[in-house]
XYZ file of C-alpha atoms in Angstrom:
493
model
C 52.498 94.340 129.667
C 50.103 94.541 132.013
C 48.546 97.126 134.429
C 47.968 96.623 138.634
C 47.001 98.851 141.044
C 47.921 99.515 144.241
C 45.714 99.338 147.437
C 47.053 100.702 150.883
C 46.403 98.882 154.019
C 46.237 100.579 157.413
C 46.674 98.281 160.604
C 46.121 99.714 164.115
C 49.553 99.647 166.343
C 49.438 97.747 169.371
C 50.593 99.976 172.647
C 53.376 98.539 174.848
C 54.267 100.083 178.045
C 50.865 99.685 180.367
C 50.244 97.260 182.147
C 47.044 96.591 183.913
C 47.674 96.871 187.449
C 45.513 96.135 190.590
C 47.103 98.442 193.989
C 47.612 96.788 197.261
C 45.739 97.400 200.273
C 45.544 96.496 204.074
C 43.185 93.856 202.758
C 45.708 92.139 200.504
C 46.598 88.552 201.004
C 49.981 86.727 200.259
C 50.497 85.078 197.045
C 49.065 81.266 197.093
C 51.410 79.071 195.799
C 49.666 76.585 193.374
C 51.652 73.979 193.244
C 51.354 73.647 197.591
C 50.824 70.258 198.854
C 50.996 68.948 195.224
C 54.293 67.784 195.095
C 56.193 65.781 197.850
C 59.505 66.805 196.817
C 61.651 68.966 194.987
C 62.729 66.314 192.112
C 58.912 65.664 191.490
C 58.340 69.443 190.774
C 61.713 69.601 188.503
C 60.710 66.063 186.491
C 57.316 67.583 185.850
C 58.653 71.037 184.546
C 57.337 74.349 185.972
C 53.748 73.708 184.468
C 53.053 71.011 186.410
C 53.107 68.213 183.585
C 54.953 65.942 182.830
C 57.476 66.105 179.889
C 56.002 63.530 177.805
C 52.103 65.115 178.490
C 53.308 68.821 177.335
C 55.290 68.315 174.519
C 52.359 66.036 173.072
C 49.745 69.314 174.012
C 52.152 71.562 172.461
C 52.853 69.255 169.530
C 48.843 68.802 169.066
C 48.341 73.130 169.223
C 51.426 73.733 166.744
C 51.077 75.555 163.715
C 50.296 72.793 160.797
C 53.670 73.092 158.091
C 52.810 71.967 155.181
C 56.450 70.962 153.603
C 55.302 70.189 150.213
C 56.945 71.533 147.176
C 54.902 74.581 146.330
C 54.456 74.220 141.674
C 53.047 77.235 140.888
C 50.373 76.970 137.549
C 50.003 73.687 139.367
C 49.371 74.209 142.664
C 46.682 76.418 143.835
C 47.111 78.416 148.040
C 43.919 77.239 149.946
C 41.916 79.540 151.822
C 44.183 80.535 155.047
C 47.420 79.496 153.306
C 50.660 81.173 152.789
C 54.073 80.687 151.192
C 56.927 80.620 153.057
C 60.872 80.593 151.321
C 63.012 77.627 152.357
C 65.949 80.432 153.767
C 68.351 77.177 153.491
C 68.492 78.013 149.621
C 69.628 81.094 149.848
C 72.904 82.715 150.435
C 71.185 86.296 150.420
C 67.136 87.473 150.716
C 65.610 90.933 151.364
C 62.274 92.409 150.422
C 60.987 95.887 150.489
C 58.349 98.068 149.534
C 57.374 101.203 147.454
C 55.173 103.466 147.768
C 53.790 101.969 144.490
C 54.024 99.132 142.359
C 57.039 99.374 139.770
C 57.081 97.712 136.570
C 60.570 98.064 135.677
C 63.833 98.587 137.352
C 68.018 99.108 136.441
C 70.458 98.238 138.512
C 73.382 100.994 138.087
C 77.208 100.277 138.047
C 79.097 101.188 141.093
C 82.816 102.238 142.164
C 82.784 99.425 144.987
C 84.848 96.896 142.926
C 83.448 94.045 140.420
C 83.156 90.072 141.196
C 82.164 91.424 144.927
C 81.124 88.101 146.935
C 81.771 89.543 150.840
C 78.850 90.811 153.414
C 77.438 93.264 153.776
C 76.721 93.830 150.186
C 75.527 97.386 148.282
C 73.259 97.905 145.620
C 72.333 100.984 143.819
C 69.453 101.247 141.646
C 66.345 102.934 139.428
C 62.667 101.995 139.094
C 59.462 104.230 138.295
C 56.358 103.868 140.394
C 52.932 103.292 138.652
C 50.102 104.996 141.037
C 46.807 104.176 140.703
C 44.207 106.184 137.935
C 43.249 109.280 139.436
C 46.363 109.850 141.424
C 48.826 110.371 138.404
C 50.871 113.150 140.088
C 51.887 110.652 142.934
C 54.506 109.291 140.475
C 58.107 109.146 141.164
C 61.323 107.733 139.740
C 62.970 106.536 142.566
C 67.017 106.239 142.498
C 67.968 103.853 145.755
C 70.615 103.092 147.725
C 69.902 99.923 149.367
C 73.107 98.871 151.942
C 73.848 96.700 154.835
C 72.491 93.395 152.834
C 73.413 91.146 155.335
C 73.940 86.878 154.668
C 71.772 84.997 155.826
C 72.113 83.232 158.921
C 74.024 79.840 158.788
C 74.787 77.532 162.007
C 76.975 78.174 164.846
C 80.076 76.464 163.540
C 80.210 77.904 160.309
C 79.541 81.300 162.024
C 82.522 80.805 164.361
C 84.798 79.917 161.459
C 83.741 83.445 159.649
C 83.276 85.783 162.504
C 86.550 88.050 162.163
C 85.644 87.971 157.905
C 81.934 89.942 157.501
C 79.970 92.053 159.669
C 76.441 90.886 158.673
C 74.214 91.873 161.797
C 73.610 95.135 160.658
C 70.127 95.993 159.738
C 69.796 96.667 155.831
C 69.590 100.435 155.211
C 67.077 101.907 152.268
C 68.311 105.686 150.799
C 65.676 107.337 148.624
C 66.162 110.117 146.048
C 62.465 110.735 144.262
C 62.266 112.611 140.976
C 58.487 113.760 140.304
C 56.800 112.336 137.787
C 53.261 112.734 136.163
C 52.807 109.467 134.608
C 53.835 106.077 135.362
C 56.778 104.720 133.907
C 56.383 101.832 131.867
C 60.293 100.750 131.599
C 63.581 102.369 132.390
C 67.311 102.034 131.408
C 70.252 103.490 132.641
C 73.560 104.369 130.921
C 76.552 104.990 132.067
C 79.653 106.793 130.622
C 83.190 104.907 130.522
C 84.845 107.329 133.580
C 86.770 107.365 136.744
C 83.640 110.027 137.274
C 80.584 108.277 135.106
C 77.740 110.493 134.386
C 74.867 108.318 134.751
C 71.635 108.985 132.482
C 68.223 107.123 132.687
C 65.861 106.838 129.817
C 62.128 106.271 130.911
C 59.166 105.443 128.628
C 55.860 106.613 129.597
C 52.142 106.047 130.068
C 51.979 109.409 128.236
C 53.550 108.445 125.106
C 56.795 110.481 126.118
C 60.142 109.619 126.632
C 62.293 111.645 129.507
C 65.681 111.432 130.339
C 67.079 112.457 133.506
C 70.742 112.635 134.559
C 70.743 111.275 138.027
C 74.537 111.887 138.817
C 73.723 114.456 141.468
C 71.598 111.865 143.090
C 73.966 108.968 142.884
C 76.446 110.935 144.466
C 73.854 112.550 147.595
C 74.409 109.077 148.868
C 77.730 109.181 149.615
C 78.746 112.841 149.983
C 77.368 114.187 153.274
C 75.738 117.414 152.872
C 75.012 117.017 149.431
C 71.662 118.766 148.352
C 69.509 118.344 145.221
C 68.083 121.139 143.815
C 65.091 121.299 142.412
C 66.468 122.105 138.626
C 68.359 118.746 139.202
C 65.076 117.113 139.172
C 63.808 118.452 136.053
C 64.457 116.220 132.768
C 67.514 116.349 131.163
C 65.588 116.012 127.651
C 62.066 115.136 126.728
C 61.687 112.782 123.527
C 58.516 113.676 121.682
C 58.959 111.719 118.924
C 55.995 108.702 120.042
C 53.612 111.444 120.603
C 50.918 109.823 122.301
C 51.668 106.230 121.866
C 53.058 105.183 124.520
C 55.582 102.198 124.413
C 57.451 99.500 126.272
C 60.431 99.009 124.532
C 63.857 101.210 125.532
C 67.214 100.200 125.160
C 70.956 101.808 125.598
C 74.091 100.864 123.521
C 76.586 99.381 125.244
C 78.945 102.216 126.025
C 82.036 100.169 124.972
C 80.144 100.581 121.080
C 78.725 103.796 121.568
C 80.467 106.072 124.567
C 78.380 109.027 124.523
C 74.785 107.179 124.569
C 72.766 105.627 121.768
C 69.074 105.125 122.379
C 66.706 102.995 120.497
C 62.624 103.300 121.584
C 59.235 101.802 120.360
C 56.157 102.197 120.923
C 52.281 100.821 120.647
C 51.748 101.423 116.874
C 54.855 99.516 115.449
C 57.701 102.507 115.264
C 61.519 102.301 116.621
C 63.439 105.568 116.655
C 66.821 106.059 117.492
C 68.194 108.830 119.477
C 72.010 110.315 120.054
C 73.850 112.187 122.626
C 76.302 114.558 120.956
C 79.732 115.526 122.044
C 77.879 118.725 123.206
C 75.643 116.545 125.520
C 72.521 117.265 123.791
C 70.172 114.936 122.307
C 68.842 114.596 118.707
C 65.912 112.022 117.216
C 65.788 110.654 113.388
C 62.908 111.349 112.003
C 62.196 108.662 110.402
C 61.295 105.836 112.290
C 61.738 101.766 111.301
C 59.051 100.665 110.142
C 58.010 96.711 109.552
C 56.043 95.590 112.750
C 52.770 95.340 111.790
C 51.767 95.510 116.005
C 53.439 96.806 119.217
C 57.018 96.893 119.832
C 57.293 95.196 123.205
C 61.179 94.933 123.096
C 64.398 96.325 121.845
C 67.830 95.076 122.131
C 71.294 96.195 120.879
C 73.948 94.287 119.984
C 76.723 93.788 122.108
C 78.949 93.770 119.555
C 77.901 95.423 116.713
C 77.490 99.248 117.590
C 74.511 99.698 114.297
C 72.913 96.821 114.839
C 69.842 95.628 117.382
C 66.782 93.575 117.776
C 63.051 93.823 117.999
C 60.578 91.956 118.914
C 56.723 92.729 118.980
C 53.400 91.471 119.843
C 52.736 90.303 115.897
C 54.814 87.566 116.789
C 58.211 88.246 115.004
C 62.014 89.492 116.172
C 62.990 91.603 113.571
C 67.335 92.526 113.448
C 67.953 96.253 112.086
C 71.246 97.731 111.073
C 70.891 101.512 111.223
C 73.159 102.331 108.369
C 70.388 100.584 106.056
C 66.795 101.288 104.738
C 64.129 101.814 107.979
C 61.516 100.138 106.225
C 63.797 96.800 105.877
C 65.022 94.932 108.509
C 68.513 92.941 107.843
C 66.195 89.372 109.334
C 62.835 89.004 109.930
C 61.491 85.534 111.776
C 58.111 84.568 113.123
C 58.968 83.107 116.599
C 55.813 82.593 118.086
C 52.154 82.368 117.433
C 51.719 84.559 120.517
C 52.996 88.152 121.653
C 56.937 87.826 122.042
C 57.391 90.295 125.468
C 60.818 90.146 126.422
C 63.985 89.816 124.290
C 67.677 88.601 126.023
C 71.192 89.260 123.787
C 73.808 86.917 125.552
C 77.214 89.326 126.104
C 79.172 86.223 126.375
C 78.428 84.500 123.274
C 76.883 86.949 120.915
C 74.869 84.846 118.344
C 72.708 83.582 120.933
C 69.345 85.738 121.166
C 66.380 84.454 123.624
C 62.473 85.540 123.659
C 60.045 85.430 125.936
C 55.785 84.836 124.442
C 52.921 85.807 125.813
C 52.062 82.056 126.390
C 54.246 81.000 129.081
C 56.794 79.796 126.309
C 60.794 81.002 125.856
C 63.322 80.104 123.250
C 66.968 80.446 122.599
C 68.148 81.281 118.917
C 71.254 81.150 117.239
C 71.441 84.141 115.166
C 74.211 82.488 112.589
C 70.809 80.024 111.494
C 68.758 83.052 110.535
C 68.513 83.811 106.664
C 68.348 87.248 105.378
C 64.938 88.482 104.975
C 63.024 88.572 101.697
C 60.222 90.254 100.212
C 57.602 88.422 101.960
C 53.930 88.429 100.677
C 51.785 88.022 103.994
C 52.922 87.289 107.487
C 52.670 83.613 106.907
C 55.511 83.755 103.978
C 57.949 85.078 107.509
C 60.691 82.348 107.991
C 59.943 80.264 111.696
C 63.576 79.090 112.527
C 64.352 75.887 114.993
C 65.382 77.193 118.107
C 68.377 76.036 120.344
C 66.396 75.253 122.806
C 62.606 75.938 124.051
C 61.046 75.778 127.366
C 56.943 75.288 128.390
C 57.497 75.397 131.819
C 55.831 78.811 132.858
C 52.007 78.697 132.708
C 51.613 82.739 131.921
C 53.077 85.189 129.684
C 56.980 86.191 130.298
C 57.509 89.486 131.366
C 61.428 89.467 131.545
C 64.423 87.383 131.205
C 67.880 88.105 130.891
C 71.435 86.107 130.541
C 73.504 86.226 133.033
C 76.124 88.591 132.465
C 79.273 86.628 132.778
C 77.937 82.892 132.240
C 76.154 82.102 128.891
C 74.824 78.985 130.121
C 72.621 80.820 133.122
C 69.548 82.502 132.130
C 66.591 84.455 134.416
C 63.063 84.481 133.600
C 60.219 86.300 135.374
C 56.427 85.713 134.439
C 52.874 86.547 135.445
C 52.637 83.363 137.513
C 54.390 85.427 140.313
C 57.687 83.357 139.547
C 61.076 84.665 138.801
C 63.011 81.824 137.376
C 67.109 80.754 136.967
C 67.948 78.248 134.437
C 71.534 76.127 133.426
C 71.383 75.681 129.571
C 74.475 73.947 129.918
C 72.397 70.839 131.958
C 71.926 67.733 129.502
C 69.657 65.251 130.771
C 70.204 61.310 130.292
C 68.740 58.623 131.194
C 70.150 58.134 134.415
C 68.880 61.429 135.164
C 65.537 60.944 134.143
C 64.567 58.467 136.918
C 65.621 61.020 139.777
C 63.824 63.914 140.036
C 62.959 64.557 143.506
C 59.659 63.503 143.365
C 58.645 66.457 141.424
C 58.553 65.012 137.661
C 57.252 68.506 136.229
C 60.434 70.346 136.528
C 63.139 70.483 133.475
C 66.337 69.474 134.332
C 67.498 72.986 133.274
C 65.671 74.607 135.847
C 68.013 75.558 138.742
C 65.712 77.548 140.695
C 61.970 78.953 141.583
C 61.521 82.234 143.072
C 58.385 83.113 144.450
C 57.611 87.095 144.090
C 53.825 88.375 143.536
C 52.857 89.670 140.705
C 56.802 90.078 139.539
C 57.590 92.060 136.187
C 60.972 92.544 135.684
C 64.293 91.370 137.481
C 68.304 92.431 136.327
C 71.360 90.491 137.335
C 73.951 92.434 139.368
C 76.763 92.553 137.017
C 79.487 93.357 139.779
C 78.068 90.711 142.229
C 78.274 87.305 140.900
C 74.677 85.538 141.420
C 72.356 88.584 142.730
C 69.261 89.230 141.628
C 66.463 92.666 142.128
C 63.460 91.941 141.176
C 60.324 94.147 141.224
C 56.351 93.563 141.336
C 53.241 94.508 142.832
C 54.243 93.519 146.138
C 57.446 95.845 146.035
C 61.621 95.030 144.856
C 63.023 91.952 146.373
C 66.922 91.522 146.047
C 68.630 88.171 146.208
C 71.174 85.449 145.735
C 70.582 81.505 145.700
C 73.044 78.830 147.115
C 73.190 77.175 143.468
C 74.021 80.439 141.322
C-alpha cells in the first residue's frame, strides 16, 4: 500500500468591509445620467435592459464570455485532465455528497455502530467514525487517531416541487457539523478496525497497525460518548493505549481484522505483517489481552489482508503480495493452512467476505484486476512442491476495469449482489453482480462502450485508499484519501 505526503497550502484572505470612497466637496457635481438623451422613451430603455443592449446582443456577449463546460463523460485510466481542467460531480446522481479534510492524509478508516436506529434513510443523517493520520517524514509526532462525529448531512438539493411535497418531513438546511476527538500518536497508522461489544452500553475498541511495526489498541468509549454528553471531559490517561501488541516487532503490517462479535463477544484479533506472519490475539473475560506465540506461517511475502469468517468463529482468510489467499482454522497446525490458491500473478491487496452469502470471498490485485470466489470450489490444500504446484481456481466472476492496483473493496452489508471497490486511479467504485448482460443490452451503452454492465457507479476521490459501507444507513459510503474523507450516497444504491 502505498505512501503520500501531505503539502499545506496557505491562501491570503480577501478583506470585506472598505470600500474606497472619494468625500464630497463644494466642488462636487450631480450625478450624469448615461443613458440621457439616448433613449426617447421609457419602453425603449425597458426593451433594451438596464445595460443599454438589447436582449438578443447581451445574452450572445454573455453566452460568448461563459465559462466553457465540457459535459463529456470523464473515464478515468482513459481520459487524461488537460492543463487548466477540473472535475466537477454531476450532483443529479446523488442523493447525499460531503467532503472534508484532515489535517493529514488517512489511509484507512471504520465507520462505528451507533444507537440512532438501523435501515436509517431520513435527513439529516449522522455518522460516527475512526481513521489515523499519516504526517509527512520528519514530522512523526503530528500523528493522531482521530474519532469523528460528523452530523447535520443534509440531502442534496432537489427542485421546488419535490421540495414542497417534503418540507414538513426533513430539516436538511442545516450546515453539516464536524466533532473531533484526537488521540496522539507517534507513527502513522497504516489500517484500523473497530469492535464493538453486543450491549445496550457497547464498549468500543480500535485496533491500529503501525508504521512502527506495533499494534495499539485504544478503547475509545469515553470519546464516543464526549459527543453526546455535554460536559464530558477526556483525560489524558483515556488517551493512552489500552494495550500495545509487540508481537510484529519491527515489521510493520497492513493487515488487521476483528471477529464478528456475534462469533466471538469479547474480541478476537487476527494481524500480519511485512515478513509473512499472522498472529492472533484475545480479550479475556478480565478485559486484558493475550498474543499466541506462534504465528501462521505459509506466505512466502507480505500479508496485505486478513479476513474472518462470518460464520465460522476459528476460521479466516489471508491474502498476500505472493499472490495467494490462504483459509486458516485456528484449532489446526500454524504452518498449514486448511486451502491454499494462487489467485493472481500480481500482489492480491484487499480481501471482501460477503455476510450475506458466506461462500463467496472477493480479492482485489495489484493490477487493476478483482475476482469473486466461491469458497465451496476450493480443494483442500496439499503438500505442494514450489509455488507453481498452488491450485488457480475459476472465479465467479472477474473484472479488468480499473487501470491501477485495488486498494479496498467491500460487499455491501445487506445485499450480496452490491460490491465497492476503491483503487489508485482516484476512483471508488459500486458494482451489481446480480446484472446479466444480453444481447439486447449490448447495443446500448450510452455511448460509453468501456464500461461493464455491472458497473453501477464511478466515484471520483483523489488519491482514495479505503472506503466502508454504513451498515445502519442503507447505500452510504466514507471514503478516505489524500485529499481528505468524503461521505456519500448515490441515486442508484
Amino acid at each position: 500500500m502505498g505512501k503520500r505526503t501531505a503539502e499545506d497550502d496557505s491562501i491570503d484572505a480577501l478583506k470585506s468591509g472598505d470600500r474606497p470612497y472619494q468625500e464630497i466637496g463644494e466642488d462636487t457635481m450631480d450625478f450624469e445620467d448615461e443613458f440621457e438623451d439616448e433613449f426617447e422613451s421609457e419602453d425603449e430603455i425597458m426593451e433594451a435592459g438596464v445595460d443599454g443592449l438589447p436582449d438578443a446582443e447581451r445574452e450572445a456577449e454573455e453566452k460568448e464570455d461563459a465559462m466553457d463546460v465540457d459535459q463529456e463523460i470523464f473515464i478515468p485510466g482513459r481520459h487524461k485532465l488537460q492543463a487548466g481542467q477540473s472535475l466537477a460531480p454531476d450532483l443529479s446522481t446523488y442523493e447525499m455528497l460531503h467532503t472534508l479534510e484532515s489535517p493529514w492524509p488517512c489511509l484507512s478508516l471504520d465507520i462505528v455502530r451507533d444507537n440512532l436506529g438501523d435501515d436509517r434513510k431520513s435527513y439529516p443523517a449522522t455518522v460516527y467514525t475512526v481513521a489515523g493520520t499519516q504526517a509527512a517524514r520528519g514530522r512523526e509526532k503530528e500523528n493522531q487517531l482521530m474519532v469523528m462525529k460528523l452530523s447535520s448531512l443534509s440531502r442534496n438539493e432537489r427542485d421546488q416541487a419535490e421540495d414542497s411535497d417534503n418540507e414538513d418531513s426533513d430539516s436538511e438546511d442545516a450546515d453539516p457539523i464536524l466533532e473531533t476527538k484526537t488521540i496522539p500518536q507517534t507513527s502513522c497508522t497504516n489500517r484500523i478496525r473497530a469492535f464493538q461489544t453486543l450491549s445496550d452500553t457497547p464498549n468500543t475498541t480500535t485496533a491500529s497497525m503501525m508504521e512502527s511495526g506495533q499494534v495499539l489498541l485504544h478503547d475509545i468509549t469515553p470519546h464516543l460518548t464526549a459527543f453526546d454528553v455535554p460536559g464530558s471531559t477526556i483525560s489524558p490517561a483515556q488517551n493512552k493505549p489500552l494495550h500495545t501488541i509487540p508481537s510484529h516487532r519491527k515489521d510493520e503490517g497492513y493487515a488487521v481484522d476483528w471477529s464478528p462479535a456475534s462469533l466471538n463477544p469479547t474480541g478476537v484479533l487476527a494481524t500480519g505483517d511485512t515478513s509473512g506472519k499472522i498472529y492472533t490475539h484475545t480479550r479475556n473475560a478480565a478485559g486484558t489481552f493475550s498474543s499466541d506465540s506462534t504465528p501462521f506461517t505459509g506466505h512466502t511475502s507480505s500479508v496485505e489482508e486478513l479476513q474472518w469468517s462470518p460464520s465460522e468463529k476459528t476460521v479466516f482468510a489471508s491474502a498476500s503480495a505472493d499472490g495467494t489467499v490462504k483459509i486458516w482454522d485456528t484449532r489446526h497446525a500454524r504452518t498449514k493452512p486448511a486451502v491454499s490458491v494462487a489467485v493472481s500473478s500480481t500482489d492480491v491487496n484487499v480481501l471482501s467476505w460477503s455476510k450475506q452469502t458466506t461462500h463467496l470471498l472477493a480479492s482485489g490485485h495489484d493490477d487493476g484486476s478483482w475476482a469473486v470466489w466461491d469458497l465451496r470450489s476450493w480443494k483442500p490444500s496439499k503438500k505442494a512442491k514450489s509455488p507453481s504446484n498452488i491450485p488457480t481456481p475459476t472465479p465467479v466472476a472477474s473484472f479488468n476495469f480499473h487501470k491501477a492496483q485495488i486498494t479496498c473493496l467491500e460487499w455491501h452489508p445487506t445485499d450480496d449482489s452490491t460490491v465497492m471497490v476503491a483503487a489508485g486511479d482516484d476512483t471508488l467504485t459500486l458494482w451489481d453482480l446480480a446484472v446479466e448482460l444480453d444481447d439486447e443490452e449490448s447495443r446500448e451503452t450510452g455511448g460509453v462502450g468501456e464500461y461493464p454492465p455491472q458497473l453501477l457507479f464511478v466515484h471520483w476521490m483523489e488519491g482514495v485508499k479505503e472506503g466502508k459501507w454504513h451498515a445502519q444507513m442503507p447505500g452510504v459510503v466514507m471514503g478516505t484519501g489524500s485529499a481528505g474523507f468524503g461521505v456519500f450516497k448515490t441515486i442508484n444504491v
